[in-house]
Structures are given as C-alpha cells and as structure tokens.
Amino acid sequence: MAATATAAALVLALAGCDSGGAEPGPILRSGSASPEPRTALTFGVFGPEEEVSAFQGVVDNFNASAEDSEVRLRSWDDHDAMMADLRGQDGSAAKLPDVFMVSRADLAWLQEKQLNQPVDELLDERGVDFGDGYSRDALEAFSSDNRLQCMPYAISPMVIYLNKKLVDFTRMQKREISAPDPESDNPHWNFDQFTAAAQFATRPRKGTRGVYIDPTLTGLAPFIYSGGGQVFDDEEDPTSLAFSSEETRSALERTLQLLRDPHVTPTQQQLAKASALTWFERGRLGMIAGFRSLVPELRQVQGLDFDVMPMPSLDGGATVGDITGLCLSADAASSSAAADFLVHALSTEAVSRVVRSGYLVPANLEVAASDDFRQPGRLPNHSAVFSTSVRTLRVPPLIDTMPELEKAVSGSLDDLLNVPVLDLEAVTDKIDEESQPVLDPEGATEDAQ
C-alpha cells in the first residue's frame, strides 16, 4: 500500500496549486428550503498568462459540477513572486491557499513551518490508482517523513536548445564531422559531438558563436554529474559543495575546455549588450541550455528554426531541473473538499488542458506521451527529449538556501569560465569554502573560532 500511495501521489502532483483572494459567498440551490453554503476554497498557481488561463479552465470545470465546494483561482506571475508574497516580509508565512503549487525546493520551508498536510492517505481514500503513471523519482522528491507531502505535477529537465540553421547535423555528417543521427526519434550525443557542434556553429565572418552555458550551479551541474563528479559533499545533508573533489575537478577540467574557449562562446562585451537568450533569438548563437518554459517564447520568434537535444554525455546521461507539485494547506477550509479538487486537478483531462499551453512537462506519464504535450507539427521537432531527459534527472538535496548558495559562489563560478588564466585547484577550493557558511553555518562559525 505504501508503494501504491507513493506512486499515486506522483500522478496527482502534476496539476497545480491553490490561491488566495476574496472568499466566494454561499450559493443557493434551487428547490431547497434550507440551502447549505458551499465550502469556499482557493487554488494558488504561478505562471505566464496563457498557463494561468488554462488553470482557470480547470477551476471552472470543477465548479460547474461540484455540489459542495467552490474554488477560486489566485495567481502570481512567477514562482519567486508567489513565494515572496506567501512567506511575508518578516519571514512569517501568510495564509496559504487551500491547494497551492510549489517548487520542490519549497518543501523544506513548508515542512519546517508545518504549513502543508500529507496527501497520500487522502488520495488513497479517493481511489487514486497511481500504478506506473508517475516516475518513482518524482514521487520520492515530494516525500518526507515516510509520507507523500505533495503530489508531483510537472518536471522540467534542463536540455540543450539549438538553432538548426547553425547546428546542422546532416551537413556535419557530410563533412565527416561526428554528429547525432538527425533522423533519430530518440536523439542523444556525447560531449565530443557537442563540442564539434559548437565549433561548427561558430562562424566569425557571420558573427555567430557556438554555445553559452550560465556560470551557475544549475548551469554546470549536468556536466559535473555526467562526468562522474558531485555537486554536494552529501546528497542528503550537505555541509559543503564538492567542487574540490578529484572526481568533480576531473569533470570540470573536461567541460571547461569547451566552455572557456573564447572562440566559440559569447564575449563578455556581447553579453553586456544582450543576454545569451537574446543572441540565440537573433540567430547569432548556436546553442543554449534551458527548460520547457522557453518553448512558447521561441515559437514567437519569426524565422527561428530551433530544436532540442538532451544534455551531452561525458561518461553517462545527467541533467538537473525542477519538480513542481500540488500541496494541501494544513489550514485548509476543508481537507476533504480540497482533496476532491486535487484529484480533479491531477486528472488526465485537467493536466492535458494545462499542458496544451506549452510551458510545462507533465509528471503524468500518460499526458507526457500524448499529442497534447508533444504537439506534432510545432517546434521543437523532438519534444520527446523533455520526457526522456526526466530519466536522468538528478534531484538535489532538500535545502531551503539555494538562492543564497548561488549568490555566495557566483563570483568564483564566473571565474571558472572567464578568468584568462585559471588555477582550477585554487578556484574550486574557494567555491567549497564560500558554500560552507550557507550550507553549514554552525560548522563554519566553529571553524572560524
């Protein structure tokens, strides 16, 4: 039953989250002398306008058939705006929506503040059959204290976006340059082929560059993991980054041969004028790393013919990304009514409706394999790459300080890619040292004393 509940939890998490807003008033039922007020619930979500509109449709469909409850949508432009609002200026949580969307990175905060309630038993009571409909990793990502805390809703793995006019695998093969099979339905490539593609896309006379990867933990992590290294010193309870380990240095050494090459990467002057994404949209950059949320924006760029590939493999497949889940508030107006809506939001029909907006990769495997997600005839040609990349997703430790951690090491990570003469040993030692006050503040204080 535990395994079944865990699997079920994953299927349900794909749908979204609750919101705040004014409470709807009681609705009178015709023919009833003593009408009972419907339970007022809120559903909180974040995302672009088109995606929020799809969530509104999910809410409207539920309200049209529900007899005992009424749901109102509350939305934010993005995750950061939502969490800033809910966490409050002084760190004390505001009243959460009854059902709400979160990033997996928020789970530590929710658990610490006891703001959510587990969903496994509530879903099991409603006959939710998870079966093989969700990946084990997604379910485990939202599990804590041997309970499924929230239901996985979307999984967004990092992939490589490429400009097909600059990175042409067919032309590369005709020139006897090693490249992936352009006709493959399940494309993959190694790091040497990735390097060759970056060099092929670099055309000095036309002012194009081959590749850009952000000098961040998120940007470098797939290459570190793929090369046999580790980002953290412990995957459960980290006290430091692990950039100074022999395995991670080895992976970085191989990766940086390309990412530090000034002939194939944008210059600092170019990046000061426009972002890497802007250069890509202008047709001046061959490849960038990104997530599914880029697809709708890139589809709007006139003349841009783009596709996606999985992250390149050094020694094995690896990528990173975010898992989004739907949670129930510990203070929900009615746990039973909130769970009923959660089941509706996680249904294949409801998830398909949101997926059609193009922004997310559903955790529901049935929807991920459907045309609602793959959208044949529309770019990118290989949308299945998002789904297959989920299999190699590396889930980071459950910590609540990733923004602070990224900020603490940002300068040194930038040095990795941009200083003219790199002392890899010294810089990686420094990165680990800078991470320790964030990951293990008590230990860092003791060491300083």
Short mmCIF file of C-alpha atoms in Angstrom, two decimals:
data_model
loop_
_atom_site.label_atom_id
_atom_site.label_comp_id
_atom_site.label_asym_id
_atom_site.label_seq_id
_atom_site.Cartn_x
_atom_site.Cartn_y
_atom_site.Cartn_z
CA MET A 1 0.00 0.00 0.00
CA ALA A 2 2.91 2.37 0.74
CA ALA A 3 4.28 1.86 -2.75
CA THR A 4 0.84 2.37 -4.27
CA ALA A 5 0.27 5.54 -2.28
CA THR A 6 3.65 6.90 -3.32
CA ALA A 7 3.00 6.19 -6.96
CA ALA A 8 -0.41 7.73 -6.74
CA ALA A 9 0.97 10.80 -5.18
CA LEU A 10 3.17 11.46 -8.15
CA VAL A 11 0.31 11.28 -10.63
CA LEU A 12 -1.65 13.79 -8.71
CA ALA A 13 1.14 16.28 -8.28
CA LEU A 14 1.12 17.27 -11.93
CA ALA A 15 -1.90 19.55 -11.68
CA GLY A 16 -1.04 22.80 -9.85
CA CYS A 17 -1.74 24.72 -6.67
CA ASP A 18 -4.29 26.85 -4.75
CA SER A 19 -4.61 30.58 -4.40
CA GLY A 20 -5.78 33.33 -2.18
CA GLY A 21 -8.27 36.04 -2.89
CA ALA A 22 -11.71 37.03 -1.72
CA GLU A 23 -13.88 34.18 -0.48
CA PRO A 24 -16.90 33.46 -2.71
CA GLY A 25 -20.24 33.70 -0.97
CA PRO A 26 -22.65 30.81 -0.39
CA ILE A 27 -24.54 29.57 -3.42
CA LEU A 28 -28.25 28.89 -3.03
CA ARG A 29 -29.55 25.68 -4.53
CA SER A 30 -32.94 25.89 -6.21
CA GLY A 31 -35.70 23.87 -4.58
CA SER A 32 -34.01 23.83 -1.17
CA ALA A 33 -35.73 25.44 1.77
CA SER A 34 -32.51 25.49 3.81
CA PRO A 35 -29.62 25.73 1.36
CA GLU A 36 -26.21 24.72 2.70
CA PRO A 37 -23.33 27.06 1.87
CA ARG A 38 -20.65 25.58 -0.36
CA THR A 39 -17.14 25.31 1.06
CA ALA A 40 -15.03 28.17 -0.30
CA LEU A 41 -11.57 27.06 -1.45
CA THR A 42 -8.67 28.86 -3.07
CA PHE A 43 -6.21 27.44 -5.61
CA GLY A 44 -2.82 29.17 -5.88
CA VAL A 45 -0.68 28.90 -9.01
CA PHE A 46 2.11 30.78 -10.72
CA GLY A 47 2.99 31.11 -14.38
CA PRO A 48 2.52 33.15 -17.56
CA GLU A 49 -0.89 34.42 -18.59
CA GLU A 50 -1.65 31.57 -21.02
CA GLU A 51 -0.89 28.92 -18.43
CA VAL A 52 -2.89 30.68 -15.73
CA SER A 53 -5.81 30.90 -18.15
CA ALA A 54 -5.64 27.11 -18.56
CA PHE A 55 -5.70 26.68 -14.79
CA GLN A 56 -8.77 28.91 -14.68
CA GLY A 57 -10.42 26.50 -17.09
CA VAL A 58 -9.62 23.61 -14.74
CA VAL A 59 -11.24 25.53 -11.88
CA ASP A 60 -14.31 26.42 -13.96
CA ASN A 61 -14.86 22.79 -14.94
CA PHE A 62 -14.68 21.71 -11.32
CA ASN A 63 -17.07 24.41 -10.12
CA ALA A 64 -19.59 23.50 -12.82
CA SER A 65 -20.05 20.01 -11.40
CA ALA A 66 -19.13 20.34 -7.71
CA GLU A 67 -22.08 20.42 -5.33
CA ASP A 68 -20.39 21.06 -2.01
CA SER A 69 -17.47 23.39 -2.76
CA GLU A 70 -16.48 26.37 -4.85
CA VAL A 71 -12.89 27.09 -5.91
CA ARG A 72 -11.43 30.47 -6.70
CA LEU A 73 -8.11 30.89 -8.51
CA ARG A 74 -5.32 33.12 -7.25
CA SER A 75 -2.24 33.54 -9.42
CA TRP A 76 1.23 35.08 -9.49
CA ASP A 77 3.48 35.90 -12.46
CA ASP A 78 6.21 33.50 -11.36
CA HIS A 79 7.40 31.30 -8.53
CA ASP A 80 9.54 33.98 -6.85
CA ALA A 81 6.64 36.45 -6.74
CA MET A 82 4.35 33.85 -5.22
CA MET A 83 6.82 32.75 -2.53
CA ALA A 84 7.75 36.34 -1.65
CA ASP A 85 4.07 37.02 -1.07
CA LEU A 86 3.36 33.85 0.88
CA ARG A 87 6.48 33.95 3.03
CA GLY A 88 5.86 37.54 4.06
CA GLN A 89 8.32 40.37 4.63
CA ASP A 90 9.26 39.27 8.14
CA GLY A 91 9.62 35.60 7.28
CA SER A 92 6.28 34.62 8.81
CA ALA A 93 4.02 32.80 6.36
CA ALA A 94 0.86 34.45 5.14
CA LYS A 95 -2.31 32.40 4.91
CA LEU A 96 -1.73 29.85 2.19
CA PRO A 97 -4.29 28.90 -0.43
CA ASP A 98 -6.14 25.69 0.34
CA VAL A 99 -4.48 23.99 -2.64
CA PHE A 100 -1.30 25.51 -3.98
CA MET A 101 1.58 24.98 -6.38
CA VAL A 102 5.17 24.86 -5.16
CA SER A 103 8.64 24.06 -6.37
CA ARG A 104 10.26 21.04 -4.81
CA ALA A 105 12.80 23.45 -3.31
CA ASP A 106 9.99 24.92 -1.17
CA LEU A 107 9.31 21.64 0.59
CA ALA A 108 11.93 22.20 3.28
CA TRP A 109 10.29 25.50 4.25
CA LEU A 110 6.80 24.01 4.23
CA GLN A 111 7.94 21.16 6.45
CA GLU A 112 9.80 23.41 8.85
CA LYS A 113 6.78 25.69 9.29
CA GLN A 114 4.29 22.77 9.23
CA LEU A 115 2.27 24.53 6.56
CA ASN A 116 1.16 21.56 4.48
CA GLN A 117 -0.56 18.26 5.16
CA PRO A 118 0.41 14.92 3.56
CA VAL A 119 -1.70 13.91 0.60
CA ASP A 120 -1.08 10.14 0.34
CA GLU A 121 -3.91 8.89 2.56
CA LEU A 122 -6.40 11.44 1.22
CA LEU A 123 -5.69 10.37 -2.34
CA ASP A 124 -5.74 6.69 -1.47
CA GLU A 125 -9.17 7.14 0.13
CA ARG A 126 -10.40 8.56 -3.18
CA GLY A 127 -9.26 5.53 -5.13
CA VAL A 128 -6.43 7.23 -6.97
CA ASP A 129 -4.51 4.49 -8.79
CA PHE A 130 -1.01 5.67 -9.49
CA GLY A 131 0.31 2.43 -10.97
CA ASP A 132 3.03 3.16 -13.50
CA GLY A 133 1.67 6.60 -14.29
CA TYR A 134 4.40 8.54 -12.48
CA SER A 135 8.14 8.19 -12.06
CA ARG A 136 9.44 6.96 -8.74
CA ASP A 137 11.96 9.83 -8.59
CA ALA A 138 9.21 12.44 -8.82
CA LEU A 139 7.24 10.81 -6.03
CA GLU A 140 10.30 10.49 -3.83
CA ALA A 141 11.17 14.14 -4.45
CA PHE A 142 7.98 15.21 -2.65
CA SER A 143 8.21 12.59 0.07
CA SER A 144 9.37 13.28 3.61
CA ASP A 145 8.91 11.56 6.98
CA ASN A 146 7.72 8.46 5.09
CA ARG A 147 4.72 10.37 3.72
CA LEU A 148 3.91 11.87 0.35
CA GLN A 149 3.77 15.55 1.24
CA CYS A 150 2.64 16.95 -2.12
CA MET A 151 1.70 15.46 -5.46
CA PRO A 152 4.18 15.92 -8.35
CA TYR A 153 2.64 17.94 -11.16
CA ALA A 154 5.39 18.96 -13.59
CA ILE A 155 9.02 18.04 -14.17
CA SER A 156 11.24 20.44 -16.06
CA PRO A 157 14.63 18.96 -17.03
CA MET A 158 17.38 21.10 -18.49
CA VAL A 159 18.00 20.42 -22.18
CA ILE A 160 20.03 22.00 -24.98
CA TYR A 161 18.21 24.31 -27.40
CA LEU A 162 19.88 24.58 -30.80
CA ASN A 163 19.48 26.79 -33.84
CA LYS A 164 19.07 24.33 -36.71
CA LYS A 165 20.50 26.77 -39.26
CA LEU A 166 23.75 26.98 -37.30
CA VAL A 167 23.86 23.43 -35.94
CA ASP A 168 23.01 21.24 -38.93
CA PHE A 169 23.71 17.59 -38.13
CA THR A 170 23.19 16.49 -41.74
CA ARG A 171 25.78 18.93 -43.06
CA MET A 172 28.16 17.98 -40.27
CA GLN A 173 27.96 14.32 -41.24
CA LYS A 174 28.51 15.14 -44.92
CA ARG A 175 31.73 16.85 -43.86
CA GLU A 176 32.64 13.72 -41.86
CA ILE A 177 32.18 15.51 -38.54
CA SER A 178 30.81 13.27 -35.80
CA ALA A 179 27.20 14.27 -35.10
CA PRO A 180 23.97 12.74 -33.75
CA ASP A 181 21.60 10.99 -36.13
CA PRO A 182 19.34 13.77 -37.48
CA GLU A 183 16.55 11.26 -38.19
CA SER A 184 16.51 9.64 -34.75
CA ASP A 185 13.29 9.80 -32.73
CA ASN A 186 15.36 9.45 -29.55
CA PRO A 187 18.46 11.58 -30.18
CA HIS A 188 21.49 11.63 -27.90
CA TRP A 189 25.07 12.81 -28.12
CA ASN A 190 28.37 12.71 -26.31
CA PHE A 191 30.46 15.67 -25.23
CA ASP A 192 32.80 15.41 -28.21
CA GLN A 193 29.84 15.74 -30.58
CA PHE A 194 28.54 18.66 -28.52
CA THR A 195 31.94 20.33 -28.83
CA ALA A 196 32.00 19.71 -32.59
CA ALA A 197 28.52 21.24 -32.92
CA ALA A 198 29.64 24.37 -31.03
CA GLN A 199 32.65 24.73 -33.30
CA PHE A 200 30.53 24.14 -36.42
CA ALA A 201 28.08 26.88 -35.37
CA THR A 202 30.89 29.38 -34.81
CA ARG A 203 31.29 31.44 -37.98
CA PRO A 204 33.47 34.51 -37.45
CA ARG A 205 32.53 36.10 -40.78
CA LYS A 206 28.85 35.96 -39.88
CA GLY A 207 29.42 36.94 -36.24
CA THR A 208 27.96 33.76 -34.76
CA ARG A 209 29.11 31.84 -31.69
CA GLY A 210 28.61 28.21 -30.82
CA VAL A 211 27.40 27.80 -27.24
CA TYR A 212 26.73 29.50 -23.93
CA ILE A 213 26.23 27.90 -20.52
CA ASP A 214 25.41 30.02 -17.46
CA PRO A 215 28.24 30.14 -14.89
CA THR A 216 25.94 28.93 -12.12
CA LEU A 217 25.50 25.79 -10.06
CA THR A 218 22.45 24.93 -12.15
CA GLY A 219 24.31 25.52 -15.41
CA LEU A 220 27.38 23.45 -14.52
CA ALA A 221 25.73 20.66 -12.52
CA PRO A 222 24.70 18.46 -15.50
CA PHE A 223 28.29 18.38 -16.77
CA ILE A 224 29.66 17.62 -13.31
CA TYR A 225 27.23 14.76 -12.73
CA SER A 226 27.71 13.39 -16.25
CA GLY A 227 31.49 13.38 -15.75
CA GLY A 228 31.28 11.36 -12.55
CA GLY A 229 31.55 14.25 -10.10
CA GLN A 230 29.29 15.51 -7.33
CA VAL A 231 27.95 19.00 -6.67
CA PHE A 232 27.39 18.49 -2.91
CA ASP A 233 29.51 16.64 -0.36
CA ASP A 234 26.40 14.75 0.79
CA GLU A 235 23.20 14.18 -1.17
CA GLU A 236 21.03 14.08 1.97
CA ASP A 237 22.51 16.61 4.39
CA PRO A 238 25.24 18.65 2.67
CA THR A 239 27.65 20.84 4.61
CA SER A 240 29.68 21.99 1.59
CA LEU A 241 29.86 21.91 -2.17
CA ALA A 242 32.21 19.26 -3.58
CA PHE A 243 33.98 21.17 -6.34
CA SER A 244 37.40 20.41 -4.86
CA SER A 245 36.90 16.63 -5.02
CA GLU A 246 39.05 14.77 -7.50
CA GLU A 247 36.05 13.50 -9.48
CA THR A 248 34.42 16.92 -9.79
CA ARG A 249 37.66 18.63 -10.79
CA SER A 250 38.16 15.99 -13.47
CA ALA A 251 34.68 16.56 -14.86
CA LEU A 252 35.18 20.34 -14.82
CA GLU A 253 38.55 20.06 -16.50
CA ARG A 254 36.99 18.26 -19.44
CA THR A 255 33.96 20.55 -19.60
CA LEU A 256 35.86 23.83 -19.34
CA GLN A 257 37.97 23.04 -22.39
CA LEU A 258 34.87 24.00 -24.36
CA LEU A 259 33.04 26.43 -22.08
CA ARG A 260 36.17 28.58 -21.60
CA ASP A 261 37.04 28.67 -25.31
CA PRO A 262 36.78 32.36 -26.28
CA HIS A 263 36.43 31.48 -29.96
CA VAL A 264 33.11 29.59 -29.58
CA THR A 265 31.43 31.34 -26.62
CA PRO A 266 29.99 34.87 -26.49
CA THR A 267 32.36 37.53 -25.20
CA GLN A 268 31.69 39.48 -22.02
CA GLN A 269 31.17 42.56 -24.17
CA GLN A 270 28.45 40.79 -26.18
CA LEU A 271 26.72 39.55 -23.02
CA ALA A 272 26.83 43.08 -21.60
CA LYS A 273 24.85 44.28 -24.62
CA ALA A 274 22.29 41.46 -24.65
CA SER A 275 21.55 38.19 -22.88
CA ALA A 276 22.54 34.82 -24.31
CA LEU A 277 18.85 34.11 -24.95
CA THR A 278 18.56 37.30 -26.99
CA TRP A 279 21.61 36.36 -29.09
CA PHE A 280 20.03 32.94 -29.65
CA GLU A 281 16.74 34.51 -30.75
CA ARG A 282 18.64 36.78 -33.14
CA GLY A 283 20.20 33.74 -34.81
CA ARG A 284 23.68 34.62 -33.59
CA LEU A 285 24.19 31.82 -31.05
CA GLY A 286 24.09 28.12 -31.87
CA MET A 287 23.16 26.54 -28.54
CA ILE A 288 21.93 27.43 -25.05
CA ALA A 289 20.71 25.37 -22.11
CA GLY A 290 17.14 25.87 -20.96
CA PHE A 291 13.85 24.42 -19.81
CA ARG A 292 10.45 23.72 -21.39
CA SER A 293 9.16 27.15 -20.40
CA LEU A 294 11.23 28.66 -23.23
CA VAL A 295 9.22 26.92 -25.94
CA PRO A 296 6.25 29.34 -26.24
CA GLU A 297 8.59 32.35 -26.36
CA LEU A 298 10.86 30.85 -29.01
CA ARG A 299 7.88 29.87 -31.14
CA GLN A 300 7.04 33.54 -31.43
CA VAL A 301 10.45 34.48 -32.90
CA GLN A 302 9.98 34.92 -36.63
CA GLY A 303 12.40 32.88 -38.72
CA LEU A 304 13.89 30.94 -35.79
CA ASP A 305 14.09 27.21 -36.58
CA PHE A 306 15.01 25.50 -33.32
CA ASP A 307 15.05 22.06 -31.81
CA VAL A 308 16.10 20.44 -28.53
CA MET A 309 18.65 17.80 -27.57
CA PRO A 310 19.36 16.17 -24.20
CA MET A 311 22.32 17.42 -22.22
CA PRO A 312 25.51 15.94 -23.71
CA SER A 313 27.05 12.91 -22.04
CA LEU A 314 30.61 12.83 -20.74
CA ASP A 315 30.50 9.43 -19.01
CA GLY A 316 26.72 9.00 -18.63
CA GLY A 317 23.44 10.82 -19.00
CA ALA A 318 22.65 13.50 -16.43
CA THR A 319 20.63 16.66 -16.14
CA VAL A 320 19.06 18.86 -13.49
CA GLY A 321 15.77 20.70 -13.25
CA ASP A 322 12.81 21.50 -11.09
CA ILE A 323 9.83 19.41 -9.99
CA THR A 324 6.59 21.25 -9.32
CA GLY A 325 3.96 19.84 -7.01
CA LEU A 326 0.47 20.50 -5.72
CA CYS A 327 0.06 20.71 -1.96
CA LEU A 328 -2.76 20.97 0.56
CA SER A 329 -2.62 23.63 3.25
CA ALA A 330 -2.52 22.41 6.83
CA ASP A 331 -5.21 25.04 7.48
CA ALA A 332 -7.42 24.22 4.51
CA ALA A 333 -11.04 25.24 4.93
CA SER A 334 -11.92 21.58 4.36
CA SER A 335 -9.26 18.91 3.84
CA SER A 336 -11.85 16.65 2.26
CA ALA A 337 -13.08 19.27 -0.21
CA ALA A 338 -9.51 20.35 -1.00
CA ALA A 339 -8.54 16.73 -1.70
CA ASP A 340 -11.54 16.36 -4.01
CA PHE A 341 -10.34 19.33 -6.03
CA LEU A 342 -6.77 17.99 -6.02
CA VAL A 343 -7.99 14.76 -7.60
CA HIS A 344 -9.77 16.79 -10.27
CA ALA A 345 -6.70 18.97 -10.96
CA LEU A 346 -4.49 15.88 -11.33
CA SER A 347 -6.82 14.11 -13.75
CA THR A 348 -5.54 13.40 -17.25
CA GLU A 349 -8.14 15.73 -18.75
CA ALA A 350 -7.21 18.64 -16.47
CA VAL A 351 -3.46 18.19 -16.86
CA SER A 352 -3.82 17.92 -20.64
CA ARG A 353 -5.64 21.24 -20.67
CA VAL A 354 -2.75 23.00 -18.92
CA VAL A 355 -0.06 21.18 -20.93
CA ARG A 356 -1.50 22.45 -24.21
CA SER A 357 -0.31 25.97 -23.30
CA GLY A 358 3.22 24.64 -23.97
CA TYR A 359 5.06 25.70 -20.82
CA LEU A 360 5.44 22.55 -18.75
CA VAL A 361 6.47 18.90 -18.90
CA PRO A 362 3.76 16.87 -17.14
CA ALA A 363 4.66 14.40 -14.42
CA ASN A 364 1.69 12.36 -15.58
CA LEU A 365 3.35 9.89 -17.96
CA GLU A 366 0.16 9.32 -19.96
CA VAL A 367 -0.10 13.03 -20.75
CA ALA A 368 3.65 13.25 -21.43
CA ALA A 369 3.26 10.62 -24.16
CA SER A 370 0.22 12.32 -25.70
CA ASP A 371 -0.07 14.73 -28.60
CA ASP A 372 -1.34 17.36 -26.15
CA PHE A 373 2.24 17.58 -24.89
CA ARG A 374 4.31 16.59 -27.93
CA GLN A 375 2.29 18.85 -30.25
CA PRO A 376 3.39 17.32 -33.57
CA GLY A 377 3.84 19.80 -36.37
CA ARG A 378 5.07 22.51 -33.99
CA LEU A 379 8.59 23.34 -32.86
CA PRO A 380 10.62 21.78 -31.39
CA ASN A 381 10.62 18.66 -33.56
CA HIS A 382 11.90 16.44 -30.75
CA SER A 383 9.61 17.35 -27.85
CA ALA A 384 10.03 13.81 -26.54
CA VAL A 385 13.53 14.84 -25.45
CA PHE A 386 11.96 16.58 -22.44
CA SER A 387 10.26 13.38 -21.33
CA THR A 388 13.25 11.11 -21.89
CA SER A 389 15.54 13.56 -20.08
CA VAL A 390 13.45 13.09 -16.93
CA ARG A 391 15.02 9.62 -16.61
CA THR A 392 18.46 11.15 -15.99
CA LEU A 393 17.29 13.99 -13.72
CA ARG A 394 19.45 14.42 -10.63
CA VAL A 395 17.40 15.71 -7.71
CA PRO A 396 19.42 17.98 -5.36
CA PRO A 397 19.37 17.75 -1.56
CA LEU A 398 16.31 19.21 0.11
CA ILE A 399 17.67 22.57 1.28
CA ASP A 400 15.99 25.94 1.63
CA THR A 401 19.00 28.10 0.81
CA MET A 402 19.70 27.58 -2.90
CA PRO A 403 19.33 31.28 -3.82
CA GLU A 404 21.76 32.25 -1.06
CA LEU A 405 24.13 29.48 -2.12
CA GLU A 406 24.14 30.56 -5.75
CA LYS A 407 24.85 34.13 -4.68
CA ALA A 408 27.68 33.12 -2.34
CA VAL A 409 29.64 31.31 -5.06
CA SER A 410 28.60 33.36 -8.09
CA GLY A 411 31.87 35.28 -8.38
CA SER A 412 34.04 32.18 -8.23
CA LEU A 413 31.83 30.29 -10.69
CA ASP A 414 32.18 33.20 -13.09
CA ASP A 415 35.96 32.95 -12.69
CA LEU A 416 35.80 29.29 -13.71
CA LEU A 417 34.54 30.28 -17.13
CA ASN A 418 36.03 33.71 -17.68
CA VAL A 419 39.36 34.48 -15.96
CA PRO A 420 42.15 34.46 -18.58
CA VAL A 421 44.45 32.15 -16.59
CA LEU A 422 42.65 29.59 -14.44
CA ASP A 423 44.07 27.91 -11.34
CA LEU A 424 41.41 25.19 -11.14
CA GLU A 425 42.56 23.83 -7.80
CA ALA A 426 42.54 27.24 -6.10
CA VAL A 427 39.17 28.30 -7.53
CA THR A 428 37.40 25.03 -6.67
CA ASP A 429 38.82 25.17 -3.12
CA LYS A 430 37.43 28.69 -2.83
CA ILE A 431 33.99 27.65 -4.13
CA ASP A 432 33.70 24.98 -1.44
CA GLU A 433 34.84 27.39 1.27
CA GLU A 434 32.30 30.01 0.17
CA SER A 435 29.50 27.46 0.28
CA GLN A 436 30.07 26.30 3.85
CA PRO A 437 28.65 29.34 5.74
CA VAL A 438 25.42 28.85 3.78
CA LEU A 439 25.13 25.08 3.99
CA ASP A 440 26.60 24.62 7.47
CA PRO A 441 26.58 27.97 9.29
CA GLU A 442 27.24 26.43 12.71
CA GLY A 443 30.21 24.42 11.47
CA ALA A 444 31.62 27.42 9.65
CA THR A 445 31.38 29.53 12.81
CA GLU A 446 33.18 26.88 14.85
CA ASP A 447 35.95 26.62 12.25
CA ALA A 448 36.39 30.40 12.29
CA GLN A 449 36.78 30.37 16.07
#
